[in-house]
Amino acid sequence: KRERARMIEVLAYGTLRDPQYQRALFDVTMPTRPGTLQGWFVVIHEEGFLTLVAAPGETVTGDLVTLDDEALAIADAWEEIPLYERLRAEARTAGGEPVPCWVYVRPTASRERPSAGETARHARREVLERIRDFRRSAGGGALRPE
């Protein structure tokens, strides 16, 4: 009998919430649903990717992305742990229900907020090339069986 994979929620607010980037990283689009996180806001890090800054009274709007252990390991590598830290958090669904989750945060001095829909300061083709380079350096090939 096959064990059921553990499913983990990550509140994504940048590249991990984008379906095209998800397919490039994981070979599939992951299940997502809208979510919010209180006490933080999104900024553009000095290197052009998004991160969070703690700020009472602020709210991050993103997507709760459901990952299994394998996809979480890929996300950790993509987020370059320990440059980003994966923190435990409690998000809320669109209906207001609390959801335990993880969130990636990288220290920054930036307070520059991204424009609506912006997942990185870099061009889409550049981010996709970075993902392809990441995949090649991680052993290449398909990361998920068909």
GROMACS .gro file of N, CA and C in nm:
model
  438
    1LYS      N    1   0.085  -0.118   0.000
    1LYS     CA    2   0.000   0.000   0.000
    1LYS      C    3   0.089   0.124   0.000
    2ARG      N    4   0.059   0.217  -0.088
    2ARG     CA    5   0.138   0.338  -0.104
    2ARG      C    6   0.096   0.445  -0.003
    3GLU      N    7   0.195   0.508   0.063
    3GLU     CA    8   0.166   0.614   0.159
    3GLU      C    9   0.120   0.740   0.086
    4ARG      N   10   0.027   0.808   0.147
    4ARG     CA   11  -0.021   0.934   0.092
    4ARG      C   12   0.083   1.042   0.121
    5ALA      N   13   0.116   1.122   0.020
    5ALA     CA   14   0.216   1.228   0.035
    5ALA      C   15   0.164   1.336   0.129
    6ARG      N   16   0.253   1.390   0.211
    6ARG     CA   17   0.219   1.501   0.299
    6ARG      C   18   0.206   1.627   0.214
    7MET      N   19   0.101   1.703   0.237
    7MET     CA   20   0.078   1.825   0.162
    7MET      C   21   0.104   1.945   0.252
    8ILE      N   22   0.175   2.043   0.199
    8ILE     CA   23   0.218   2.159   0.274
    8ILE      C   24   0.168   2.284   0.201
    9GLU      N   25   0.122   2.382   0.276
    9GLU     CA   26   0.078   2.509   0.217
    9GLU      C   27   0.190   2.611   0.229
   10VAL      N   28   0.216   2.684   0.120
   10VAL     CA   29   0.309   2.796   0.120
   10VAL      C   30   0.232   2.918   0.071
   11LEU      N   31   0.241   3.028   0.145
   11LEU     CA   32   0.181   3.151   0.095
   11LEU      C   33   0.280   3.213  -0.002
   12ALA      N   34   0.245   3.209  -0.130
   12ALA     CA   35   0.332   3.261  -0.236
   12ALA      C   36   0.285   3.402  -0.274
   13TYR      N   37   0.382   3.492  -0.291
   13TYR     CA   38   0.351   3.631  -0.324
   13TYR      C   39   0.437   3.680  -0.440
   14GLY      N   40   0.525   3.594  -0.493
   14GLY     CA   41   0.615   3.630  -0.603
   14GLY      C   42   0.616   3.520  -0.708
   15THR      N   43   0.737   3.476  -0.745
   15THR     CA   44   0.750   3.380  -0.855
   15THR      C   45   0.677   3.249  -0.829
   16LEU      N   46   0.670   3.203  -0.706
   16LEU     CA   47   0.605   3.074  -0.679
   16LEU      C   48   0.455   3.077  -0.701
   17ARG      N   49   0.395   3.194  -0.715
   17ARG     CA   50   0.250   3.198  -0.739
   17ARG      C   51   0.217   3.201  -0.888
   18ASP      N   52   0.316   3.217  -0.972
   18ASP     CA   53   0.295   3.228  -1.117
   18ASP      C   54   0.288   3.089  -1.181
   19PRO      N   55   0.177   3.054  -1.251
   19PRO     CA   56   0.164   2.921  -1.309
   19PRO      C   57   0.275   2.883  -1.408
   20GLN      N   58   0.321   2.977  -1.491
   20GLN     CA   59   0.427   2.947  -1.587
   20GLN      C   60   0.557   2.914  -1.514
   21TYR      N   61   0.590   2.990  -1.410
   21TYR     CA   62   0.710   2.961  -1.332
   21TYR      C   63   0.695   2.829  -1.257
   22GLN      N   64   0.576   2.800  -1.208
   22GLN     CA   65   0.552   2.671  -1.141
   22GLN      C   66   0.579   2.555  -1.236
   23ARG      N   67   0.527   2.563  -1.358
   23ARG     CA   68   0.550   2.454  -1.456
   23ARG      C   69   0.699   2.439  -1.485
   24ALA      N   70   0.771   2.551  -1.496
   24ALA     CA   71   0.914   2.545  -1.522
   24ALA      C   72   0.989   2.484  -1.404
   25LEU      N   73   0.946   2.513  -1.282
   25LEU     CA   74   1.013   2.460  -1.162
   25LEU      C   75   0.974   2.316  -1.130
   26PHE      N   76   0.844   2.288  -1.132
   26PHE     CA   77   0.792   2.161  -1.081
   26PHE      C   78   0.742   2.066  -1.190
   27ASP      N   79   0.739   2.108  -1.314
   27ASP     CA   80   0.683   2.033  -1.427
   27ASP      C   81   0.531   2.028  -1.427
   28VAL      N   82   0.467   2.087  -1.329
   28VAL     CA   83   0.321   2.092  -1.321
   28VAL      C   84   0.281   2.225  -1.258
   29THR      N   85   0.154   2.259  -1.276
   29THR     CA   86   0.098   2.374  -1.204
   29THR      C   87   0.042   2.321  -1.073
   30MET      N   88   0.078   2.384  -0.964
   30MET     CA   89   0.036   2.338  -0.833
   30MET      C   90  -0.102   2.392  -0.797
   31PRO      N   91  -0.177   2.319  -0.713
   31PRO     CA   92  -0.306   2.370  -0.667
   31PRO      C   93  -0.285   2.498  -0.586
   32THR      N   94  -0.366   2.599  -0.613
   32THR     CA   95  -0.356   2.727  -0.541
   32THR      C   96  -0.496   2.777  -0.506
   33ARG      N   97  -0.498   2.863  -0.406
   33ARG     CA   98  -0.619   2.934  -0.368
   33ARG      C   99  -0.577   3.066  -0.307
   34PRO      N  100  -0.659   3.170  -0.322
   34PRO     CA  101  -0.622   3.300  -0.267
   34PRO      C  102  -0.601   3.293  -0.116
   35GLY      N  103  -0.504   3.371  -0.070
   35GLY     CA  104  -0.477   3.379   0.073
   35GLY      C  105  -0.418   3.513   0.110
   36THR      N  106  -0.428   3.547   0.237
   36THR     CA  107  -0.370   3.670   0.288
   36THR      C  108  -0.290   3.641   0.413
   37LEU      N  109  -0.195   3.729   0.442
   37LEU     CA  110  -0.111   3.718   0.560
   37LEU      C  111  -0.106   3.854   0.627
   38GLN      N  112  -0.147   3.859   0.751
   38GLN     CA  113  -0.150   3.984   0.827
   38GLN      C  114  -0.012   4.015   0.885
   39GLY      N  115   0.018   4.146   0.897
   39GLY     CA  116   0.138   4.190   0.965
   39GLY      C  117   0.263   4.196   0.880
   40TRP      N  118   0.248   4.191   0.747
   40TRP     CA  119   0.361   4.195   0.654
   40TRP      C  120   0.320   4.275   0.532
   41PHE      N  121   0.421   4.324   0.456
   41PHE     CA  122   0.393   4.376   0.323
   41PHE      C  123   0.505   4.334   0.228
   42VAL      N  124   0.472   4.331   0.099
   42VAL     CA  125   0.564   4.285  -0.005
   42VAL      C  126   0.647   4.402  -0.055
   43VAL      N  127   0.778   4.378  -0.070
   43VAL     CA  128   0.869   4.478  -0.130
   43VAL      C  129   0.956   4.409  -0.234
   44ILE      N  130   1.019   4.490  -0.316
   44ILE     CA  131   1.115   4.441  -0.415
   44ILE      C  132   1.253   4.444  -0.351
   45HIS      N  133   1.311   4.327  -0.334
   45HIS     CA  134   1.445   4.315  -0.276
   45HIS      C  135   1.546   4.381  -0.369
   46GLU      N  136   1.660   4.419  -0.316
   46GLU     CA  137   1.765   4.485  -0.395
   46GLU      C  138   1.808   4.404  -0.517
   47GLU      N  139   1.791   4.272  -0.514
   47GLU     CA  140   1.829   4.188  -0.628
   47GLU      C  141   1.715   4.166  -0.727
   48GLY      N  142   1.602   4.233  -0.705
   48GLY     CA  143   1.495   4.232  -0.804
   48GLY      C  144   1.385   4.130  -0.783
   49PHE      N  145   1.394   4.047  -0.680
   49PHE     CA  146   1.287   3.954  -0.650
   49PHE      C  147   1.211   4.007  -0.529
   50LEU      N  148   1.093   3.953  -0.505
   50LEU     CA  149   1.010   4.003  -0.397
   50LEU      C  150   1.045   3.936  -0.264
   51THR      N  151   1.020   4.007  -0.157
   51THR     CA  152   1.031   3.954  -0.022
   51THR      C  153   0.929   4.025   0.065
   52LEU      N  154   0.924   3.987   0.191
   52LEU     CA  155   0.830   4.047   0.285
   52LEU      C  156   0.903   4.125   0.393
   53VAL      N  157   0.836   4.227   0.443
   53VAL     CA  158   0.884   4.308   0.554
   53VAL      C  159   0.773   4.307   0.660
   54ALA      N  160   0.810   4.279   0.785
   54ALA     CA  161   0.712   4.281   0.893
   54ALA      C  162   0.660   4.423   0.911
   55ALA      N  163   0.528   4.436   0.922
   55ALA     CA  164   0.467   4.569   0.936
   55ALA      C  165   0.327   4.553   0.994
   56PRO      N  166   0.312   4.581   1.123
   56PRO     CA  167   0.179   4.573   1.184
   56PRO      C  168   0.077   4.656   1.105
   57GLY      N  169  -0.041   4.599   1.090
   57GLY     CA  170  -0.148   4.670   1.019
   57GLY      C  171  -0.148   4.649   0.869
   58GLU      N  172  -0.043   4.589   0.814
   58GLU     CA  173  -0.035   4.564   0.670
   58GLU      C  174  -0.084   4.421   0.640
   59THR      N  175  -0.116   4.396   0.513
   59THR     CA  176  -0.162   4.264   0.470
   59THR      C  177  -0.100   4.229   0.336
   60VAL      N  178  -0.049   4.106   0.326
   60VAL     CA  179   0.001   4.051   0.200
   60VAL      C  180  -0.112   3.973   0.135
   61THR      N  181  -0.134   3.998   0.007
   61THR     CA  182  -0.229   3.919  -0.071
   61THR      C  183  -0.147   3.830  -0.164
   62GLY      N  184  -0.176   3.700  -0.159
   62GLY     CA  185  -0.102   3.606  -0.242
   62GLY      C  186  -0.186   3.484  -0.270
   63ASP      N  187  -0.117   3.373  -0.291
   63ASP     CA  188  -0.184   3.246  -0.315
   63ASP      C  189  -0.128   3.142  -0.221
   64LEU      N  190  -0.216   3.063  -0.162
   64LEU     CA  191  -0.174   2.946  -0.087
   64LEU      C  192  -0.149   2.837  -0.190
   65VAL      N  193  -0.024   2.797  -0.202
   65VAL     CA  194   0.018   2.696  -0.299
   65VAL      C  195   0.038   2.566  -0.223
   66THR      N  196  -0.025   2.458  -0.270
   66THR     CA  197  -0.014   2.329  -0.204
   66THR      C  198   0.099   2.249  -0.267
   67LEU      N  199   0.198   2.214  -0.183
   67LEU     CA  200   0.316   2.140  -0.228
   67LEU      C  201   0.327   2.010  -0.150
   68ASP      N  202   0.390   1.910  -0.211
   68ASP     CA  203   0.428   1.791  -0.136
   68ASP      C  204   0.573   1.809  -0.092
   69ASP      N  205   0.627   1.711  -0.020
   69ASP     CA  206   0.763   1.724   0.033
   69ASP      C  207   0.866   1.746  -0.078
   70GLU      N  208   0.851   1.675  -0.191
   70GLU     CA  209   0.945   1.690  -0.302
   70GLU      C  210   0.941   1.831  -0.360
   71ALA      N  211   0.820   1.883  -0.381
   71ALA     CA  212   0.806   2.018  -0.436
   71ALA      C  213   0.855   2.122  -0.335
   72LEU      N  214   0.833   2.098  -0.205
   72LEU     CA  215   0.882   2.191  -0.104
   72LEU      C  216   1.036   2.196  -0.106
   73ALA      N  217   1.101   2.082  -0.124
   73ALA     CA  218   1.248   2.080  -0.134
   73ALA      C  219   1.294   2.159  -0.257
   74ILE      N  220   1.222   2.148  -0.368
   74ILE     CA  221   1.255   2.224  -0.489
   74ILE      C  222   1.236   2.373  -0.462
   75ALA      N  223   1.124   2.410  -0.397
   75ALA     CA  224   1.099   2.550  -0.365
   75ALA      C  225   1.207   2.605  -0.272
   76ASP      N  226   1.247   2.526  -0.172
   76ASP     CA  227   1.355   2.570  -0.081
   76ASP      C  228   1.483   2.598  -0.159
   77ALA      N  229   1.516   2.511  -0.252
   77ALA     CA  230   1.638   2.530  -0.332
   77ALA      C  231   1.624   2.653  -0.422
   78TRP      N  232   1.508   2.670  -0.486
   78TRP     CA  233   1.484   2.787  -0.571
   78TRP      C  234   1.493   2.916  -0.491
   79GLU      N  235   1.440   2.915  -0.370
   79GLU     CA  236   1.442   3.033  -0.284
   79GLU      C  237   1.578   3.054  -0.217
   80GLU      N  238   1.671   2.966  -0.246
   80GLU     CA  239   1.809   2.977  -0.199
   80GLU      C  240   1.819   2.989  -0.047
   81ILE      N  241   1.752   2.895   0.021
   81ILE     CA  242   1.769   2.887   0.166
   81ILE      C  243   1.919   2.872   0.190
   82PRO      N  244   1.986   2.948   0.270
   82PRO     CA  245   1.938   3.038   0.375
   82PRO      C  246   1.929   3.185   0.335
   83LEU      N  247   1.948   3.222   0.205
   83LEU     CA  248   1.929   3.363   0.168
   83LEU      C  249   1.786   3.406   0.203
   84TYR      N  250   1.690   3.323   0.166
   84TYR     CA  251   1.554   3.338   0.214
   84TYR      C  252   1.539   3.241   0.330
   85GLU      N  253   1.457   3.278   0.426
   85GLU     CA  254   1.427   3.190   0.537
   85GLU      C  255   1.281   3.146   0.521
   86ARG      N  256   1.255   3.018   0.547
   86ARG     CA  257   1.117   2.968   0.542
   86ARG      C  258   1.061   2.974   0.684
   87LEU      N  259   0.960   3.060   0.703
   87LEU     CA  260   0.902   3.083   0.834
   87LEU      C  261   0.762   3.024   0.843
   88ARG      N  262   0.727   2.976   0.961
   88ARG     CA  263   0.589   2.933   0.986
   88ARG      C  264   0.501   3.057   0.999
   89ALA      N  265   0.380   3.046   0.946
   89ALA     CA  266   0.286   3.157   0.951
   89ALA      C  267   0.144   3.103   0.954
   90GLU      N  268   0.051   3.193   0.972
   90GLU     CA  269  -0.091   3.157   0.963
   90GLU      C  270  -0.156   3.255   0.866
   91ALA      N  271  -0.193   3.203   0.751
   91ALA     CA  272  -0.261   3.283   0.650
   91ALA      C  273  -0.411   3.268   0.669
   92ARG      N  274  -0.484   3.340   0.588
   92ARG     CA  275  -0.630   3.330   0.587
   92ARG      C  276  -0.675   3.305   0.444
   93THR      N  277  -0.775   3.218   0.431
   93THR     CA  278  -0.835   3.194   0.300
   93THR      C  279  -0.924   3.313   0.265
   94ALA      N  280  -0.975   3.314   0.143
   94ALA     CA  281  -1.066   3.420   0.102
   94ALA      C  282  -1.190   3.424   0.192
   95GLY      N  283  -1.227   3.309   0.248
   95GLY     CA  284  -1.341   3.302   0.340
   95GLY      C  285  -1.306   3.337   0.483
   96GLY      N  286  -1.177   3.371   0.509
   96GLY     CA  287  -1.136   3.412   0.642
   96GLY      C  288  -1.089   3.299   0.733
   97GLU      N  289  -1.085   3.177   0.682
   97GLU     CA  290  -1.042   3.064   0.765
   97GLU      C  291  -0.891   3.064   0.781
   98PRO      N  292  -0.840   3.039   0.904
   98PRO     CA  293  -0.695   3.032   0.925
   98PRO      C  294  -0.635   2.906   0.863
   99VAL      N  295  -0.517   2.922   0.804
   99VAL     CA  296  -0.446   2.810   0.742
   99VAL      C  297  -0.300   2.816   0.785
  100PRO      N  298  -0.250   2.713   0.856
  100PRO     CA  299  -0.107   2.709   0.886
  100PRO      C  300  -0.030   2.696   0.754
  101CYS      N  301   0.077   2.771   0.740
  101CYS     CA  302   0.152   2.769   0.615
  101CYS      C  303   0.297   2.807   0.641
  102TRP      N  304   0.374   2.803   0.534
  102TRP     CA  305   0.511   2.854   0.533
  102TRP      C  306   0.513   2.978   0.446
  103VAL      N  307   0.610   3.065   0.470
  103VAL     CA  308   0.630   3.183   0.387
  103VAL      C  309   0.780   3.207   0.379
  104TYR      N  310   0.828   3.248   0.261
  104TYR     CA  311   0.971   3.276   0.240
  104TYR      C  312   0.996   3.426   0.261
  105VAL      N  313   1.098   3.457   0.342
  105VAL     CA  314   1.132   3.595   0.373
  105VAL      C  315   1.283   3.612   0.363
  106ARG      N  316   1.326   3.718   0.296
  106ARG     CA  317   1.469   3.751   0.285
  106ARG      C  318   1.490   3.891   0.342
  107PRO      N  319   1.589   3.906   0.430
  107PRO     CA  320   1.615   4.039   0.485
  107PRO      C  321   1.643   4.142   0.375
  108THR      N  322   1.592   4.262   0.395
  108THR     CA  323   1.611   4.369   0.297
  108THR      C  324   1.596   4.505   0.366
  109ALA      N  325   1.656   4.604   0.307
  109ALA     CA  326   1.635   4.742   0.352
  109ALA      C  327   1.532   4.811   0.263
  110SER      N  328   1.491   4.743   0.157
  110SER     CA  329   1.398   4.802   0.060
  110SER      C  330   1.260   4.825   0.122
  111ARG      N  331   1.197   4.930   0.080
  111ARG     CA  332   1.056   4.954   0.113
  111ARG      C  333   0.978   4.981  -0.016
  112GLU      N  334   1.040   4.948  -0.129
  112GLU     CA  335   0.977   4.970  -0.260
  112GLU      C  336   0.877   4.858  -0.287
  113ARG      N  337   0.753   4.897  -0.303
  113ARG     CA  338   0.648   4.799  -0.328
  113ARG      C  339   0.637   4.768  -0.477
  114PRO      N  340   0.608   4.643  -0.511
  114PRO     CA  341   0.591   4.609  -0.652
  114PRO      C  342   0.461   4.665  -0.707
  115SER      N  343   0.453   4.679  -0.838
  115SER     CA  344   0.328   4.719  -0.899
  115SER      C  345   0.234   4.599  -0.902
  116ALA      N  346   0.107   4.621  -0.922
  116ALA     CA  347   0.007   4.514  -0.924
  116ALA      C  348   0.046   4.407  -1.025
  117GLY      N  349   0.047   4.283  -0.981
  117GLY     CA  350   0.078   4.170  -1.069
  117GLY      C  351   0.225   4.143  -1.090
  118GLU      N  352   0.313   4.228  -1.040
  118GLU     CA  353   0.457   4.210  -1.058
  118GLU      C  354   0.507   4.099  -0.965
  119THR      N  355   0.574   3.998  -1.022
  119THR     CA  356   0.628   3.888  -0.941
  119THR      C  357   0.779   3.896  -0.928
  120ALA      N  358   0.842   3.982  -1.006
  120ALA     CA  359   0.987   4.007  -0.998
  120ALA      C  360   1.016   4.131  -1.081
  121ARG      N  361   1.126   4.197  -1.054
  121ARG     CA  362   1.167   4.314  -1.130
  121ARG      C  363   1.229   4.273  -1.263
  122HIS      N  364   1.259   4.146  -1.278
  122HIS     CA  365   1.324   4.093  -1.398
  122HIS      C  366   1.220   4.059  -1.505
  123ALA      N  367   1.263   4.064  -1.631
  123ALA     CA  368   1.176   4.025  -1.742
  123ALA      C  369   1.142   3.876  -1.731
  124ARG      N  370   1.022   3.840  -1.776
  124ARG     CA  371   0.975   3.700  -1.769
  124ARG      C  372   1.076   3.605  -1.832
  125ARG      N  373   1.128   3.639  -1.949
  125ARG     CA  374   1.224   3.550  -2.015
  125ARG      C  375   1.349   3.530  -1.930
  126GLU      N  376   1.392   3.635  -1.858
  126GLU     CA  377   1.509   3.624  -1.771
  126GLU      C  378   1.482   3.531  -1.653
  127VAL      N  379   1.364   3.543  -1.592
  127VAL     CA  380   1.329   3.455  -1.480
  127VAL      C  381   1.321   3.312  -1.529
  128LEU      N  382   1.259   3.290  -1.645
  128LEU     CA  383   1.251   3.153  -1.699
  128LEU      C  384   1.389   3.097  -1.729
  129GLU      N  385   1.480   3.179  -1.777
  129GLU     CA  386   1.618   3.134  -1.800
  129GLU      C  387   1.685   3.099  -1.668
  130ARG      N  388   1.662   3.177  -1.566
  130ARG     CA  389   1.717   3.146  -1.433
  130ARG      C  390   1.663   3.012  -1.382
  131ILE      N  391   1.533   2.988  -1.405
  131ILE     CA  392   1.474   2.861  -1.364
  131ILE      C  393   1.538   2.746  -1.443
  132ARG      N  394   1.556   2.764  -1.575
  132ARG     CA  395   1.622   2.659  -1.655
  132ARG      C  396   1.763   2.633  -1.605
  133ASP      N  397   1.839   2.739  -1.572
  133ASP     CA  398   1.973   2.722  -1.515
  133ASP      C  399   1.967   2.649  -1.382
  134PHE      N  400   1.872   2.686  -1.299
  134PHE     CA  401   1.852   2.620  -1.170
  134PHE      C  402   1.823   2.471  -1.190
  135ARG      N  403   1.734   2.440  -1.284
  135ARG     CA  404   1.700   2.300  -1.310
  135ARG      C  405   1.822   2.222  -1.358
  136ARG      N  406   1.902   2.284  -1.448
  136ARG     CA  407   2.023   2.216  -1.497
  136ARG      C  408   2.121   2.191  -1.382
  137SER      N  409   2.138   2.289  -1.295
  137SER     CA  410   2.233   2.275  -1.184
  137SER      C  411   2.180   2.176  -1.079
  138ALA      N  412   2.050   2.153  -1.076
  138ALA     CA  413   1.989   2.059  -0.981
  138ALA      C  414   1.985   1.919  -1.037
  139GLY      N  415   2.049   1.894  -1.148
  139GLY     CA  416   2.052   1.760  -1.206
  139GLY      C  417   1.975   1.749  -1.336
  140GLY      N  418   1.904   1.857  -1.373
  140GLY     CA  419   1.834   1.858  -1.500
  140GLY      C  420   1.724   1.755  -1.508
  141GLY      N  421   1.666   1.744  -1.626
  141GLY     CA  422   1.562   1.646  -1.649
  141GLY      C  423   1.435   1.678  -1.575
  142ALA      N  424   1.341   1.587  -1.587
  142ALA     CA  425   1.212   1.604  -1.520
  142ALA      C  426   1.227   1.579  -1.370
  143LEU      N  427   1.171   1.665  -1.292
  143LEU     CA  428   1.175   1.649  -1.147
  143LEU      C  429   1.057   1.568  -1.096
  144ARG      N  430   0.952   1.561  -1.176
  144ARG     CA  431   0.831   1.486  -1.135
  144ARG      C  432   0.803   1.380  -1.239
  145PRO      N  433   0.773   1.258  -1.194
  145PRO     CA  434   0.735   1.153  -1.289
  145PRO      C  435   0.600   1.186  -1.351
  146GLU      N  436   0.581   1.143  -1.474
  146GLU     CA  437   0.452   1.165  -1.542
  146GLU      C  438   0.350   1.066  -1.494
   0.00000   0.00000   0.00000
